[in-house]
């Protein structure tokens, strides 16, 4: 690897954790997308963990929901707020736990959707424990 490539990697590692770097990368038109709290999931009590991103002009939200019965999930949008509600059940009946680390609780996740996203174009896919929601931009 030459020195120029090493320099680029170093510059990326120095900048990639800053919000301004990602705002610049995704463009100034998407400022609204970055108005949510930026605390990582491991440093908060937010549940379930989500990723927000833009790919090929669509807006995606991937939500970790392993073992969830999607028929018992409620997904709705009201005034540009996406509500995801359900119950994460991990307790096994009639057993004595020696270690219990997985959460067992009701959850309600609220995510602000930018006004320029077309809420009527929501697409839902549940695969391998990930609920993926996607939206297009309003024309």
mmCIF file of C-alpha atoms in Angstrom, residues 4 6 9 20 25 33 36 39 46 53 60 65-67 70 79 83 88 93 95 117 119 122 127-128:
data_model
loop_
_atom_site.group_PDB
_atom_site.id
_atom_site.type_symbol
_atom_site.label_atom_id
_atom_site.label_comp_id
_atom_site.label_asym_id
_atom_site.label_seq_id
_atom_site.Cartn_x
_atom_site.Cartn_y
_atom_site.Cartn_z
ATOM 1 C CA UNK A 4 -1.279 8.300 -0.447
ATOM 2 C CA UNK A 6 -2.558 5.280 3.916
ATOM 3 C CA UNK A 9 -7.466 5.904 5.297
ATOM 4 C CA UNK A 20 -20.639 16.952 9.607
ATOM 5 C CA UNK A 25 -21.499 12.893 2.257
ATOM 6 C CA UNK A 33 -32.813 13.095 8.072
ATOM 7 C CA UNK A 36 -32.844 12.390 15.317
ATOM 8 C CA UNK A 39 -26.602 8.313 20.597
ATOM 9 C CA UNK A 46 -33.553 2.681 22.957
ATOM 10 C CA UNK A 53 -29.716 5.116 5.470
ATOM 11 C CA UNK A 60 -34.372 2.783 4.526
ATOM 12 C CA UNK A 65 -36.387 -7.844 15.645
ATOM 13 C CA UNK A 66 -35.072 -11.416 15.938
ATOM 14 C CA UNK A 67 -37.694 -13.931 16.951
ATOM 15 C CA UNK A 70 -44.414 -9.730 12.599
ATOM 16 C CA UNK A 79 -47.647 13.385 11.321
ATOM 17 C CA UNK A 83 -44.434 4.209 15.296
ATOM 18 C CA UNK A 88 -40.224 -8.980 22.523
ATOM 19 C CA UNK A 93 -42.219 -21.292 30.307
ATOM 20 C CA UNK A 95 -37.681 -23.402 33.057
ATOM 21 C CA UNK A 117 -40.264 11.384 2.215
ATOM 22 C CA UNK A 119 -45.043 8.137 3.589
ATOM 23 C CA UNK A 122 -43.760 2.441 2.521
ATOM 24 C CA UNK A 127 -36.143 -11.388 6.699
ATOM 25 C CA UNK A 128 -33.587 -13.008 9.024
#
